[in-house]
């Protein structure tokens, strides 16, 4: 779990990661 600023492709992947995290939280 690295910060978005450290990611090479920040932006679209960022949004998707946030959505994934939200999904995981909603799932749990």
JSON list of C-alpha atoms in Angstrom, two decimals, residues 11-24:
[
{"chain": "A", "resi": 11, "resn": "UNK", "atom": "CA", "xyz": [-4.76, 9.67, -11.53]},
{"chain": "A", "resi": 12, "resn": "UNK", "atom": "CA", "xyz": [-6.82, 6.90, -13.09]},
{"chain": "A", "resi": 13, "resn": "UNK", "atom": "CA", "xyz": [-5.16, 4.18, -11.01]},
{"chain": "A", "resi": 14, "resn": "UNK", "atom": "CA", "xyz": [-5.64, 6.45, -8.00]},
{"chain": "A", "resi": 15, "resn": "UNK", "atom": "CA", "xyz": [-9.38, 6.67, -8.53]},
{"chain": "A", "resi": 16, "resn": "UNK", "atom": "CA", "xyz": [-9.62, 2.94, -9.11]},
{"chain": "A", "resi": 17, "resn": "UNK", "atom": "CA", "xyz": [-7.63, 2.21, -5.96]},
{"chain": "A", "resi": 18, "resn": "UNK", "atom": "CA", "xyz": [-9.92, 4.45, -3.91]},
{"chain": "A", "resi": 19, "resn": "UNK", "atom": "CA", "xyz": [-12.95, 2.67, -5.38]},
{"chain": "A", "resi": 20, "resn": "UNK", "atom": "CA", "xyz": [-11.37, -0.69, -4.59]},
{"chain": "A", "resi": 21, "resn": "UNK", "atom": "CA", "xyz": [-10.68, 0.39, -1.04]},
{"chain": "A", "resi": 22, "resn": "UNK", "atom": "CA", "xyz": [-14.26, 1.60, -0.63]},
{"chain": "A", "resi": 23, "resn": "UNK", "atom": "CA", "xyz": [-15.49, -1.73, -2.00]},
{"chain": "A", "resi": 24, "resn": "UNK", "atom": "CA", "xyz": [-13.32, -3.64, 0.43]}
]
